[in-house]
């Protein structure tokens, strides 16, 4: 919240400071601050108090019933008083602190919520208990979030992957537009003509022509346990983008103790998300075994395992499968999270064992993921790429 929410903020710096402390500390601090709120400030204070003093006269405690207009009014108020990111924080606080998730089961309340990735994750978790009259509303909310994410992430992903594919295959007889001038110059430095101050390019090196055949196979293997909810949302979006590239064969596999292949639904990310059931146990070994069976050309394949690595299956077999994949030429990458949430909780020992086999393990943000995939397609050292990005990777056990 900033002073821009108040049309007439105090001009005195001391008064401004008192106003802010009063809004932060709530009504009990009014006497101590010596500052009385009025006008829009009082309305902002009421919206904050409804959430953070839920048992007070205007609190939200117990206000999530079917006939609860004050919850709808409160959701509208915070959207009017606060910027979007802060609205999302307050909504999450309401869901978690006051157990208002039941309001998402009501269409009129769900329509009032500002949608974001966290809301989509919550709806995915509640999918099995959504009443019929709410499902269409929930689907439209998810579709809005998916559309916003696609608008943000589609072009960076498409550009990074397409660029990497075009450079992954070189040709020695390029057309003029296909010449890689940096590599051509380096390859012909011995033909420098000092008298003419020019270089004779006897050997031309070009980017690979855009091939219609599949150049890379990417398998996204996603843990759908509750802690991975945001990662599932972002992975589905990226999977849909890659699936639209003719040169990339993309598979999307989700798992708990069972394995579900959602590749056929990749053209519709909303359908993918409604096909995911968050929660349950975790059998990473079984999921990796299934993915192993999908791979046709190991040396042109990338397996991205997105999991916190809390294995409920057979760890020894998982490590054996990972070793077999890596030895066959598959590039195996372990993402401990694909989200904006920072460092995740994960099984450090299993991450270290996988790193020792040659499968780097680290967390990645959605903004970094396109360049990660580009580096993998170019067959770069992904662990080195992660280090250059400042990403902390799991250390191999010695």
Coordinates of N, CA, C and O in Angstrom, one line a residue, residues 223 255 282-285 288 305 307-323 326 332 334 336 346-362 393-397:
X223 N 5.7 -34.0 -10.3 CA 5.2 -34.4 -9.0 C 3.9 -33.6 -8.7 O 4.0 -32.4 -8.7
X255 N 2.4 -37.4 -11.7 CA 2.4 -38.6 -10.8 C 2.2 -38.3 -9.4 O 2.5 -37.2 -8.9
X282 N 3.8 -40.3 -3.2 CA 4.8 -40.0 -4.2 C 5.6 -41.2 -4.6 O 6.2 -41.8 -3.7
X283 N 5.5 -41.6 -5.9 CA 6.4 -42.8 -6.3 C 7.1 -42.3 -7.6 O 6.7 -42.5 -8.7
X284 N 8.3 -41.6 -7.3 CA 9.1 -41.1 -8.4 C 9.7 -42.2 -9.2 O 9.7 -42.0 -10.5
X285 N 10.0 -43.3 -8.6 CA 10.6 -44.4 -9.4 C 9.7 -44.9 -10.4 O 10.1 -45.1 -11.6
X288 N 9.4 -42.2 -13.3 CA 10.6 -42.1 -14.2 C 10.7 -43.4 -15.0 O 11.1 -43.3 -16.2
X305 N 12.6 -33.7 -14.5 CA 11.8 -34.2 -13.4 C 11.6 -33.0 -12.4 O 12.6 -32.4 -11.9
X307 N 10.2 -32.1 -9.0 CA 9.8 -32.8 -7.8 C 10.6 -32.3 -6.6 O 11.8 -31.9 -6.8
X308 N 10.1 -32.4 -5.4 CA 10.8 -32.1 -4.2 C 11.6 -33.3 -3.7 O 12.3 -33.3 -2.7
X309 N 11.5 -34.4 -4.4 CA 12.3 -35.6 -4.2 C 12.0 -36.4 -2.9 O 12.8 -37.2 -2.5
X310 N 10.8 -36.1 -2.3 CA 10.5 -36.9 -1.1 C 9.9 -38.2 -1.7 O 8.7 -38.3 -1.9
X311 N 10.7 -39.2 -1.9 CA 10.4 -40.4 -2.5 C 9.6 -41.4 -1.6 O 10.1 -41.7 -0.5
X312 N 8.5 -41.9 -2.1 CA 7.7 -42.9 -1.4 C 7.9 -44.2 -2.0 O 7.4 -45.2 -1.5
X313 N 8.6 -44.3 -3.2 CA 8.8 -45.6 -3.8 C 10.2 -46.1 -3.5 O 10.6 -45.9 -2.4
X314 N 10.8 -46.8 -4.4 CA 12.0 -47.5 -4.1 C 13.2 -46.6 -4.6 O 13.4 -46.5 -5.8
X315 N 13.9 -46.0 -3.7 CA 14.9 -45.1 -4.1 C 16.1 -45.7 -4.9 O 16.6 -45.2 -5.9
X316 N 16.4 -47.0 -4.5 CA 17.5 -47.6 -5.2 C 17.2 -47.8 -6.7 O 18.0 -47.6 -7.5
X317 N 16.0 -48.2 -6.9 CA 15.6 -48.4 -8.3 C 15.5 -47.1 -9.1 O 15.8 -47.0 -10.3
X318 N 15.1 -46.0 -8.4 CA 15.0 -44.7 -9.0 C 16.4 -44.3 -9.5 O 16.6 -43.8 -10.6
X319 N 17.4 -44.5 -8.6 CA 18.8 -44.1 -8.9 C 19.3 -44.9 -10.1 O 20.1 -44.5 -10.9
X320 N 18.9 -46.2 -10.1 CA 19.4 -47.1 -11.2 C 18.8 -46.6 -12.5 O 19.5 -46.6 -13.5
X321 N 17.5 -46.3 -12.5 CA 16.9 -45.8 -13.7 C 17.5 -44.5 -14.2 O 17.8 -44.3 -15.4
X322 N 17.8 -43.6 -13.3 CA 18.4 -42.3 -13.6 C 19.8 -42.6 -14.2 O 20.2 -41.9 -15.2
X323 N 20.5 -43.5 -13.7 CA 21.9 -43.8 -14.2 C 21.8 -44.4 -15.6 O 22.5 -44.0 -16.5
X326 N 20.9 -41.5 -18.1 CA 22.1 -40.7 -18.4 C 23.1 -41.4 -19.2 O 23.7 -40.8 -20.1
X332 N 19.2 -35.5 -18.2 CA 18.3 -35.5 -17.0 C 18.5 -34.3 -16.2 O 19.6 -34.0 -15.7
X334 N 16.8 -32.1 -12.8 CA 15.8 -32.2 -11.7 C 15.6 -30.8 -11.2 O 16.5 -30.0 -10.8
X336 N 13.7 -28.8 -8.5 CA 13.1 -28.9 -7.1 C 11.9 -28.0 -7.0 O 11.1 -28.3 -6.1
X346 N 13.2 -29.8 0.2 CA 13.4 -31.0 -0.6 C 14.3 -32.0 0.1 O 14.9 -31.7 1.1
X347 N 14.4 -33.2 -0.5 CA 15.2 -34.2 0.1 C 16.7 -34.0 -0.4 O 17.0 -34.3 -1.5
X348 N 17.5 -33.4 0.5 CA 18.8 -33.0 0.1 C 19.7 -34.2 -0.2 O 20.5 -34.2 -1.2
X349 N 19.5 -35.3 0.5 CA 20.3 -36.5 0.2 C 20.1 -37.1 -1.1 O 21.0 -37.4 -1.9
X350 N 18.8 -37.2 -1.5 CA 18.5 -37.8 -2.8 C 18.9 -36.9 -3.9 O 19.4 -37.3 -5.0
X351 N 18.8 -35.6 -3.7 CA 19.2 -34.6 -4.7 C 20.7 -34.7 -4.9 O 21.2 -34.7 -6.1
X352 N 21.5 -34.9 -3.9 CA 22.9 -35.1 -4.0 C 23.3 -36.3 -4.7 O 24.2 -36.4 -5.5
X353 N 22.5 -37.4 -4.5 CA 22.8 -38.7 -5.2 C 22.5 -38.6 -6.7 O 23.3 -39.1 -7.5
X354 N 21.5 -37.9 -7.0 CA 21.2 -37.7 -8.4 C 22.2 -36.8 -9.1 O 22.6 -37.0 -10.2
X355 N 22.6 -35.7 -8.4 CA 23.7 -34.9 -8.9 C 25.0 -35.6 -9.2 O 25.7 -35.4 -10.2
X356 N 25.3 -36.6 -8.3 CA 26.5 -37.4 -8.5 C 26.4 -38.3 -9.7 O 27.4 -38.6 -10.4
X357 N 25.2 -38.6 -10.1 CA 25.0 -39.4 -11.4 C 25.1 -38.5 -12.6 O 25.2 -39.1 -13.7
X358 N 25.0 -37.2 -12.4 CA 25.0 -36.3 -13.6 C 23.7 -35.6 -13.9 O 23.5 -35.1 -15.0
X359 N 22.8 -35.7 -12.9 CA 21.5 -35.0 -13.1 C 21.4 -33.8 -12.1 O 21.1 -34.0 -10.9
X360 N 21.8 -32.6 -12.6 CA 21.8 -31.4 -11.7 C 20.4 -31.2 -11.1 O 19.4 -31.3 -11.8
X361 N 20.4 -30.7 -9.8 CA 19.1 -30.5 -9.1 C 19.2 -29.1 -8.6 O 20.1 -28.7 -7.8
X362 N 18.2 -28.3 -8.9 CA 18.1 -26.9 -8.4 C 16.7 -26.4 -8.6 O 15.9 -27.0 -9.4
X393 N 22.7 -25.2 -6.8 CA 22.4 -26.6 -7.1 C 22.8 -27.6 -6.0 O 23.7 -27.3 -5.1
X394 N 22.2 -28.7 -6.0 CA 22.5 -29.7 -5.0 C 23.9 -30.3 -5.3 O 24.3 -30.5 -6.4
X395 N 24.7 -30.5 -4.2 CA 26.0 -30.9 -4.4 C 26.1 -32.4 -4.3 O 25.5 -33.1 -3.5
X396 N 26.9 -33.0 -5.3 CA 27.1 -34.4 -5.3 C 27.8 -34.9 -4.1 O 28.7 -34.2 -3.6
X397 N 27.4 -36.0 -3.6 CA 28.0 -36.6 -2.4 C 29.3 -37.3 -2.9 O 29.4 -37.9 -3.9

